[in-house]
Short mmCIF file of C-alpha atoms (C1' of nucleotides) in Angstrom, two decimals:
data_model
loop_
_atom_site.label_atom_id
_atom_site.label_comp_id
_atom_site.label_asym_id
_atom_site.label_seq_id
_atom_site.Cartn_x
_atom_site.Cartn_y
_atom_site.Cartn_z
CA MET A 1 5.99 -11.55 -11.19
CA LYS A 2 3.83 -8.93 -10.81
CA LEU A 3 3.14 -7.34 -14.22
CA SER A 4 1.48 -4.16 -13.85
CA THR A 5 0.86 -0.68 -15.27
CA LYS A 6 3.70 0.99 -12.57
CA GLY A 7 6.37 -1.99 -14.46
CA ARG A 8 5.35 -0.73 -17.89
CA TYR A 9 6.34 2.97 -17.24
CA ALA A 10 9.60 1.45 -15.86
CA VAL A 11 10.44 -0.36 -18.45
CA THR A 12 9.35 2.27 -20.79
CA ALA A 13 11.24 5.22 -19.08
CA MET A 14 14.62 2.31 -19.41
CA LEU A 15 13.84 2.31 -23.24
CA ASP A 16 14.23 5.53 -23.42
CA LEU A 17 17.27 5.64 -21.80
CA ALA A 18 18.55 3.01 -23.61
CA LEU A 19 17.13 4.35 -27.19
CA HIS A 20 19.49 7.76 -26.57
CA ALA A 21 22.70 5.83 -24.61
CA GLY A 22 25.39 7.54 -25.39
CA LYS A 23 24.56 11.34 -25.74
CA GLY A 24 25.22 11.45 -22.26
CA PRO A 25 22.73 12.16 -19.18
CA ILE A 26 19.20 12.12 -20.22
CA THR A 27 17.25 14.10 -18.02
CA LEU A 28 14.00 12.49 -16.46
CA ALA A 29 12.42 15.78 -17.33
CA GLU A 30 13.19 14.78 -21.16
CA VAL A 31 11.83 11.66 -20.30
CA SER A 32 8.73 13.27 -18.56
CA GLY A 33 8.19 14.93 -21.94
CA ARG A 34 9.06 12.06 -24.64
CA GLN A 35 7.12 9.26 -22.67
CA HIS A 36 4.28 10.75 -21.01
CA ILE A 37 5.23 10.32 -17.59
CA SER A 38 4.66 12.61 -14.54
CA LEU A 39 7.93 13.87 -13.31
CA SER A 40 7.41 13.24 -9.65
CA TYR A 41 6.25 9.80 -10.44
CA LEU A 42 9.81 8.78 -12.63
CA GLU A 43 11.94 10.26 -10.22
CA GLN A 44 10.30 7.45 -7.76
CA LEU A 45 10.41 4.75 -10.00
CA PHE A 46 14.17 6.04 -10.71
CA SER A 47 14.59 5.92 -6.57
CA ARG A 48 14.41 2.32 -7.31
CA LEU A 49 16.09 2.00 -10.40
CA ARG A 50 19.27 3.40 -9.41
CA LYS A 51 18.99 1.17 -5.65
CA ALA A 52 18.56 -1.62 -7.90
CA ASN A 53 21.71 -1.07 -9.39
CA LEU A 54 20.55 -0.42 -13.06
CA VAL A 55 21.07 3.33 -13.86
CA ASP A 56 23.76 6.02 -13.07
CA SER A 57 23.06 9.28 -11.73
CA ILE A 58 24.83 12.19 -12.38
CA ARG A 59 23.77 15.52 -10.41
CA GLY A 60 24.38 19.13 -11.38
CA PRO A 61 23.85 21.01 -14.73
CA GLY A 62 24.14 19.02 -17.54
CA GLY A 63 23.17 15.52 -15.10
CA GLY A 64 20.61 12.84 -15.41
CA TYR A 65 20.34 9.17 -15.54
CA GLU A 66 22.39 6.68 -17.96
CA LEU A 67 22.13 2.90 -18.15
CA LYS A 68 24.32 1.34 -15.51
CA ARG A 69 25.12 -1.66 -17.93
CA PRO A 70 24.77 -1.87 -21.65
CA ALA A 71 21.07 -2.41 -22.46
CA THR A 72 22.41 -5.78 -24.06
CA GLN A 73 23.13 -6.96 -20.04
CA ILE A 74 19.98 -5.55 -18.75
CA SER A 75 16.56 -8.08 -18.77
CA ILE A 76 13.22 -6.94 -18.42
CA ALA A 77 12.49 -9.27 -15.32
CA GLU A 78 15.09 -6.95 -13.23
CA VAL A 79 13.63 -3.58 -14.62
CA VAL A 80 10.03 -5.57 -13.26
CA LEU A 81 11.45 -6.87 -9.87
CA ALA A 82 12.81 -3.47 -9.20
CA VAL A 83 9.67 -1.24 -9.37
CA ASN A 84 7.69 -4.08 -7.96
CA GLU A 85 6.87 -5.67 -4.60
CA PRO A 86 6.95 -9.54 -5.26
CA ILE A 87 3.70 -11.22 -4.88
CA THR A 88 3.63 -12.96 -1.78
CA ALA A 89 3.82 -16.31 -3.34
CA THR A 90 1.47 -18.16 -0.27
CA ARG A 91 -1.17 -16.86 2.30
CA CYS A 92 0.41 -19.46 4.67
CA ASN A 93 3.75 -18.49 3.74
CA GLY A 94 5.79 -20.82 5.81
CA LYS A 95 3.25 -20.82 8.84
CA GLY A 96 2.93 -24.43 8.36
CA ASP A 97 -1.00 -24.30 8.45
CA CYS A 98 -0.67 -25.76 5.19
CA GLN A 99 -2.74 -29.27 5.86
CA GLY A 100 -4.42 -31.56 3.23
CA GLY A 101 -1.56 -31.37 0.89
CA ASP A 102 -3.89 -29.81 -1.98
CA VAL A 103 -3.47 -26.56 -0.99
CA CYS A 104 0.36 -26.87 -0.55
CA LEU A 105 0.28 -28.38 -4.20
CA SER A 106 -1.19 -25.40 -5.79
CA HIS A 107 0.83 -22.84 -3.70
CA GLN A 108 3.96 -25.36 -4.99
CA LEU A 109 2.32 -25.53 -8.80
CA TRP A 110 1.73 -21.57 -8.58
CA SER A 111 5.83 -21.32 -7.77
CA GLU A 112 6.72 -23.33 -10.47
CA LEU A 113 4.89 -21.30 -12.65
CA SER A 114 6.11 -17.92 -11.74
CA ASP A 115 9.67 -19.28 -12.04
CA GLN A 116 8.86 -20.01 -15.83
CA ILE A 117 7.56 -16.60 -16.23
CA TYR A 118 10.49 -14.64 -14.62
CA GLN A 119 13.15 -17.51 -17.13
CA PHE A 120 11.23 -16.24 -19.95
CA LEU A 121 11.66 -12.28 -18.94
CA SER A 122 15.09 -12.72 -17.84
CA GLY A 123 16.00 -13.48 -21.73
CA ILE A 124 14.92 -10.49 -23.08
CA THR A 125 16.94 -7.97 -22.57
CA LEU A 126 16.41 -4.08 -23.27
CA ASP A 127 18.43 -4.22 -26.34
CA HIS A 128 16.27 -7.42 -27.57
CA VAL A 129 13.83 -5.10 -27.45
CA ILE A 130 15.01 -1.90 -29.00
CA GLN A 131 16.22 -3.74 -32.01
CA ARG A 132 12.55 -5.44 -32.51
CA ASP A 133 14.14 -8.59 -33.65
CA PHE A 134 13.89 -10.13 -30.50
CA VAL A 135 9.91 -11.00 -31.86
CA GLN A 136 11.95 -13.62 -34.22
CA GLN A 137 14.34 -14.45 -31.72
CA VAL A 138 11.75 -15.54 -28.69
CA ALA A 139 10.23 -17.21 -31.40
CA GLU A 140 12.68 -19.21 -32.33
CA ARG A 141 13.47 -20.24 -29.15
CA GLN A 142 10.42 -21.65 -28.54
CA ASN A 143 9.41 -23.09 -31.96
CA VAL A 144 6.07 -21.94 -30.90
CA ARG A 145 3.38 -22.47 -33.17
CA PHE A 146 1.21 -19.59 -33.37
CA ARG A 147 -2.39 -19.89 -32.87
CA GLU A 148 -4.36 -17.37 -34.39
CA GLU A 149 -7.70 -17.88 -32.74
CA ASP A 150 -4.89 -17.50 -28.88
CA VAL A 151 -4.54 -13.60 -30.14
CA ILE A 152 -7.73 -12.08 -28.87
CA ALA A 153 -7.53 -8.10 -27.52
CA PHE A 154 -5.14 -7.94 -23.96
CA GLY A 155 -2.86 -5.25 -22.85
CA MET B 1 -0.78 -8.24 -20.34
CA LYS B 2 -1.81 -8.31 -16.62
CA LEU B 3 -0.41 -10.65 -13.68
CA SER B 4 -1.51 -9.69 -10.40
CA THR B 5 -2.18 -11.44 -7.75
CA LYS B 6 -5.97 -11.46 -8.75
CA GLY B 7 -4.78 -13.64 -11.86
CA ARG B 8 -2.49 -15.98 -9.18
CA TYR B 9 -6.12 -16.26 -7.69
CA ALA B 10 -8.04 -17.44 -10.73
CA VAL B 11 -5.35 -19.79 -11.93
CA THR B 12 -4.92 -21.27 -8.19
CA ALA B 13 -8.83 -21.91 -8.14
CA MET B 14 -8.36 -23.03 -11.75
CA LEU B 15 -6.01 -25.78 -10.85
CA ASP B 16 -8.00 -27.51 -7.93
CA LEU B 17 -10.67 -27.94 -10.66
CA ALA B 18 -8.45 -29.47 -13.02
CA LEU B 19 -6.69 -31.62 -10.10
CA HIS B 20 -9.78 -32.63 -8.83
CA ALA B 21 -12.06 -33.29 -12.66
CA GLY B 22 -13.60 -35.90 -13.19
CA LYS B 23 -15.25 -36.54 -10.18
CA GLY B 24 -18.58 -34.51 -10.69
CA PRO B 25 -18.78 -30.61 -10.09
CA ILE B 26 -16.47 -28.98 -7.43
CA THR B 27 -18.56 -26.83 -5.14
CA LEU B 28 -16.77 -23.50 -4.42
CA ALA B 29 -16.80 -23.94 -0.70
CA GLU B 30 -14.84 -27.05 -1.92
CA VAL B 31 -11.99 -24.27 -3.32
CA SER B 32 -12.60 -21.65 -1.18
CA GLY B 33 -11.50 -24.57 2.11
CA ARG B 34 -8.31 -25.85 0.15
CA GLN B 35 -6.92 -22.57 -1.36
CA HIS B 36 -8.01 -20.11 1.28
CA ILE B 37 -10.02 -17.78 -1.31
CA SER B 38 -13.15 -16.45 0.39
CA LEU B 39 -16.17 -17.58 -1.01
CA SER B 40 -17.87 -14.56 -2.54
CA TYR B 41 -14.33 -13.49 -4.26
CA LEU B 42 -14.40 -16.66 -5.98
CA GLU B 43 -17.96 -16.21 -6.82
CA GLN B 44 -16.77 -12.91 -9.13
CA LEU B 45 -13.87 -14.29 -10.26
CA PHE B 46 -15.77 -17.21 -11.83
CA SER B 47 -18.53 -15.69 -12.64
CA ARG B 48 -15.74 -13.82 -15.29
CA LEU B 49 -14.72 -17.02 -15.88
CA ARG B 50 -17.78 -18.52 -16.83
CA LYS B 51 -18.12 -15.66 -19.34
CA ALA B 52 -15.40 -16.40 -20.42
CA ASN B 53 -16.38 -19.85 -21.37
CA LEU B 54 -13.64 -21.59 -19.53
CA VAL B 55 -16.12 -23.40 -16.65
CA ASP B 56 -19.32 -24.72 -16.84
CA SER B 57 -21.72 -24.04 -13.66
CA ILE B 58 -24.20 -26.72 -12.26
CA ARG B 59 -26.81 -24.85 -10.36
CA GLY B 60 -28.83 -26.62 -7.68
CA PRO B 61 -27.32 -29.76 -4.70
CA GLY B 62 -24.60 -31.45 -5.70
CA GLY B 63 -23.39 -28.78 -8.27
CA GLY B 64 -20.55 -26.65 -8.39
CA TYR B 65 -18.44 -25.98 -11.38
CA GLU B 66 -16.45 -27.86 -14.05
CA LEU B 67 -13.91 -27.20 -16.40
CA LYS B 68 -15.49 -26.26 -19.73
CA ARG B 69 -12.60 -27.83 -21.59
CA PRO B 70 -10.25 -30.69 -20.56
CA ALA B 71 -6.93 -29.02 -19.52
CA THR B 72 -4.96 -29.72 -22.13
CA GLN B 73 -6.42 -26.76 -23.91
CA ILE B 74 -6.85 -24.28 -20.79
CA SER B 75 -4.10 -21.81 -21.59
CA ILE B 76 -2.85 -20.02 -18.09
CA ALA B 77 -3.21 -16.57 -20.59
CA GLU B 78 -6.83 -17.62 -20.91
CA VAL B 79 -7.48 -17.76 -17.01
CA VAL B 80 -5.15 -14.45 -16.51
CA LEU B 81 -7.35 -12.38 -19.23
CA ALA B 82 -10.63 -14.05 -18.32
CA VAL B 83 -10.13 -12.10 -14.58
CA ASN B 84 -8.47 -8.80 -15.55
CA GLU B 85 -8.75 -5.91 -17.34
CA PRO B 86 -6.79 -5.84 -19.69
CA ILE B 87 -3.94 -2.57 -19.37
CA THR B 88 -4.49 0.25 -21.36
CA ALA B 89 -1.12 0.13 -23.88
CA THR B 90 -1.04 3.39 -24.28
CA ARG B 91 -1.97 7.20 -22.51
CA CYS B 92 -2.53 8.69 -25.96
CA ASN B 93 -4.78 5.79 -27.52
CA GLY B 94 -5.39 6.50 -30.89
CA LYS B 95 -5.93 10.27 -29.83
CA GLY B 96 -3.10 11.25 -32.46
CA ASP B 97 -1.52 13.12 -29.67
CA CYS B 98 1.69 11.27 -30.15
CA GLN B 99 3.95 13.59 -32.05
CA GLY B 100 8.08 13.63 -31.98
CA GLY B 101 8.25 9.99 -32.73
CA ASP B 102 10.05 8.55 -29.89
CA VAL B 103 6.79 8.31 -27.92
CA CYS B 104 4.79 6.32 -30.41
CA LEU B 105 7.95 3.74 -30.64
CA SER B 106 8.27 3.49 -26.96
CA HIS B 107 4.69 2.36 -26.73
CA GLN B 108 4.84 0.42 -30.22
CA LEU B 109 7.80 -1.54 -28.49
CA TRP B 110 5.94 -1.88 -25.50
CA SER B 111 3.13 -3.27 -27.46
CA GLU B 112 5.11 -6.30 -29.32
CA LEU B 113 6.76 -6.94 -25.69
CA SER B 114 3.53 -7.70 -24.12
CA ASP B 115 2.66 -9.51 -27.30
CA GLN B 116 5.41 -12.23 -26.47
CA ILE B 117 4.03 -12.54 -23.07
CA TYR B 118 1.12 -13.31 -23.82
CA GLN B 119 2.17 -15.89 -26.60
CA PHE B 120 4.93 -17.28 -23.71
CA LEU B 121 1.66 -17.87 -21.28
CA SER B 122 -1.06 -19.21 -24.55
CA GLY B 123 1.94 -21.92 -24.89
CA ILE B 124 1.54 -23.36 -20.99
CA THR B 125 -1.50 -25.35 -20.73
CA LEU B 126 -3.56 -26.03 -17.04
CA ASP B 127 -2.37 -29.42 -17.87
CA HIS B 128 1.27 -28.58 -18.36
CA VAL B 129 1.15 -27.38 -14.59
CA ILE B 130 -0.44 -30.32 -12.83
CA GLN B 131 1.75 -32.27 -15.30
CA ARG B 132 4.84 -30.00 -13.78
CA ASP B 133 7.42 -31.79 -16.72
CA PHE B 134 5.96 -28.32 -18.04
CA VAL B 135 9.67 -27.49 -15.88
CA GLN B 136 11.48 -29.38 -18.73
CA GLN B 137 9.10 -28.75 -21.53
CA VAL B 138 9.61 -24.70 -21.60
CA ALA B 139 13.10 -25.02 -20.80
CA GLU B 140 13.53 -27.30 -23.92
CA ARG B 141 11.51 -25.28 -26.01
CA GLN B 142 12.73 -21.91 -24.67
CA ASN B 143 16.56 -23.41 -25.23
CA VAL B 144 17.37 -21.72 -22.22
CA ARG B 145 20.70 -21.34 -20.75
CA PHE B 146 19.76 -21.01 -17.30
CA ARG B 147 21.92 -18.57 -15.47
CA GLU B 148 22.29 -18.98 -11.35
CA GLU B 149 22.64 -15.35 -10.97
CA ASP B 150 19.53 -14.03 -12.57
CA VAL B 151 17.22 -16.20 -9.70
CA ILE B 152 16.84 -13.95 -7.25
CA ALA B 153 13.93 -13.89 -4.91
CA PHE B 154 10.82 -12.92 -6.54
CA GLY B 155 6.79 -13.43 -5.95
"C1'" DG C 1 -41.73 -27.66 0.05
"C1'" DT C 2 -36.79 -27.23 1.43
"C1'" DA C 3 -32.26 -27.50 1.44
"C1'" DA C 4 -28.36 -26.76 -1.54
"C1'" DA C 5 -26.29 -24.10 -4.89
"C1'" DG C 6 -25.03 -20.92 -8.47
"C1'" DT C 7 -26.42 -15.74 -9.81
"C1'" DT C 8 -26.39 -10.99 -9.41
"C1'" DG C 9 -25.89 -6.24 -7.47
"C1'" DA C 10 -24.89 -3.25 -4.10
"C1'" DC C 11 -21.53 -1.78 -0.87
"C1'" DT C 12 -17.02 -1.10 1.74
"C1'" DA C 13 -12.10 -1.74 3.85
"C1'" DA C 14 -7.63 -2.00 2.20
"C1'" DA C 15 -4.15 -2.06 -0.56
"C1'" DT C 16 -1.77 -0.14 -4.84
"C1'" DT C 17 -0.97 3.21 -8.19
"C1'" DA C 18 -0.04 7.79 -10.08
"C1'" DC C 19 1.12 11.84 -8.40
"C1'" DT C 20 1.63 16.36 -6.23
"C1'" DC C 21 4.17 18.90 -2.89
"C1'" DG C 22 7.77 20.73 -0.56
"C1'" DG C 23 11.68 20.80 0.54
"C1'" DG C 24 16.27 19.50 0.40
"C1'" DT C 25 21.73 18.17 -2.15
"C1'" DA C 26 25.00 17.82 -5.15
"C1'" DT C 27 27.64 20.35 -8.74
"C1'" DG C 28 28.88 22.75 -13.08
"C1'" DA C 29 28.33 26.99 -16.28
"C1'" DG C 30 29.07 32.08 -15.46
"C1'" DC D 1 30.44 32.22 -4.88
"C1'" DT D 2 26.16 32.00 -6.84
"C1'" DC D 3 22.79 30.34 -8.62
"C1'" DA D 4 20.30 27.67 -12.02
"C1'" DT D 5 20.15 22.98 -12.84
"C1'" DA D 6 19.19 18.21 -11.91
"C1'" DC D 7 18.63 14.52 -8.56
"C1'" DC D 8 17.36 13.16 -3.96
"C1'" DC D 9 13.34 12.46 -0.39
"C1'" DG D 10 9.56 11.82 2.45
"C1'" DA D 11 4.90 13.15 3.64
"C1'" DG D 12 0.81 13.64 1.95
"C1'" DT D 13 -3.39 12.06 -1.58
"C1'" DA D 14 -6.97 10.89 -5.49
"C1'" DA D 15 -8.31 7.88 -8.35
"C1'" DT D 16 -8.15 2.88 -8.84
"C1'" DT D 17 -7.92 -2.43 -8.13
"C1'" DT D 18 -8.24 -6.02 -4.95
"C1'" DA D 19 -10.79 -8.53 -2.01
"C1'" DG D 20 -14.36 -9.27 0.34
"C1'" DT D 21 -19.36 -8.96 2.89
"C1'" DC D 22 -23.81 -8.85 2.72
"C1'" DA D 23 -28.46 -9.76 0.70
"C1'" DA D 24 -31.53 -10.87 -2.20
"C1'" DC D 25 -32.68 -14.35 -6.15
"C1'" DT D 26 -32.88 -18.44 -9.07
"C1'" DT D 27 -32.45 -23.22 -10.33
"C1'" DT D 28 -32.99 -27.80 -8.92
"C1'" DA D 29 -32.14 -32.45 -5.85
"C1'" DC D 30 -34.25 -34.67 -2.62
#
DNA sequence: GTAAAGTTGACTAAATTACTCGGGTATGAG
DNA sequence: CTCATACCCGAGTAATTTAGTCAACTTTAC
């Protein structure tokens, strides 16, 4: 699972669509104006989002984009995956030059951890985010004891 | 929260230290050999990890690095944060050129989501990962209903 | 003293990100 | 019909990050 500003742009744009759903197609020009993302860059991102079946495009005047599925059925994980090339998990990827045991173990461990992150982001939908009670929902699901000391500046 | 190959390298290296804890300092040369990460790159990463108080360094012959705290008390989030510059959350970061409401809302939503991801990774320690029952633990914590369809190729 | 290790900083190649430009193509409004 | 509006697409590119090299230096065990 890769998380960078690119994924953030994509999620932000999808949230914009979700926030303005039901009012007909949204043009990228509108999204660009509202979210301060360059139009051409949005075009690239939406090309991926369309190929991933996350949005429908309507061409011509009055056209634009809209969510292909309800916001309740699009996860953050899907959006991030759509725009990011996956991280290649290992260097010795199936080449079998992984002697020594330790190496492959570390790779395996990372892979399992990566699975968990993916599962986590799969459980959060665009709707969860715009409803914003997702904070409580996720906290409940996790039974997380919130440790203040852990919360330092991060992006 | 930023997740990239850089974070993966750092976590992998820390897992290597955790796996070989209790046998005295580990040299970066060993880690480099086992995990196939260049020595010089490891030096850069460990410079950050040391400044973040995640590892202790022992100089001179017989020296190396070891975890500053037990693996049960170092979270994945800490390791990732130590080596990554945080994603700047907004473009209009406090500059107040965020008129229109929608803009700031999207930024706010992303910020809250980012919080959740951070919280999630704060709940997973190096020890969880090397014990590998973290998969079950996390699943229990989340009460996640595992949807097969969601699990497609990712990195 | 000397060799083993960490420490630091400057430098660089490759990859990714973020963006521009210049054309297309479909289509609804007039 | 036609034309403006919007998506579509590919080439190119500057900035940034990633990943790594290199060289000099410090500390310390032997």
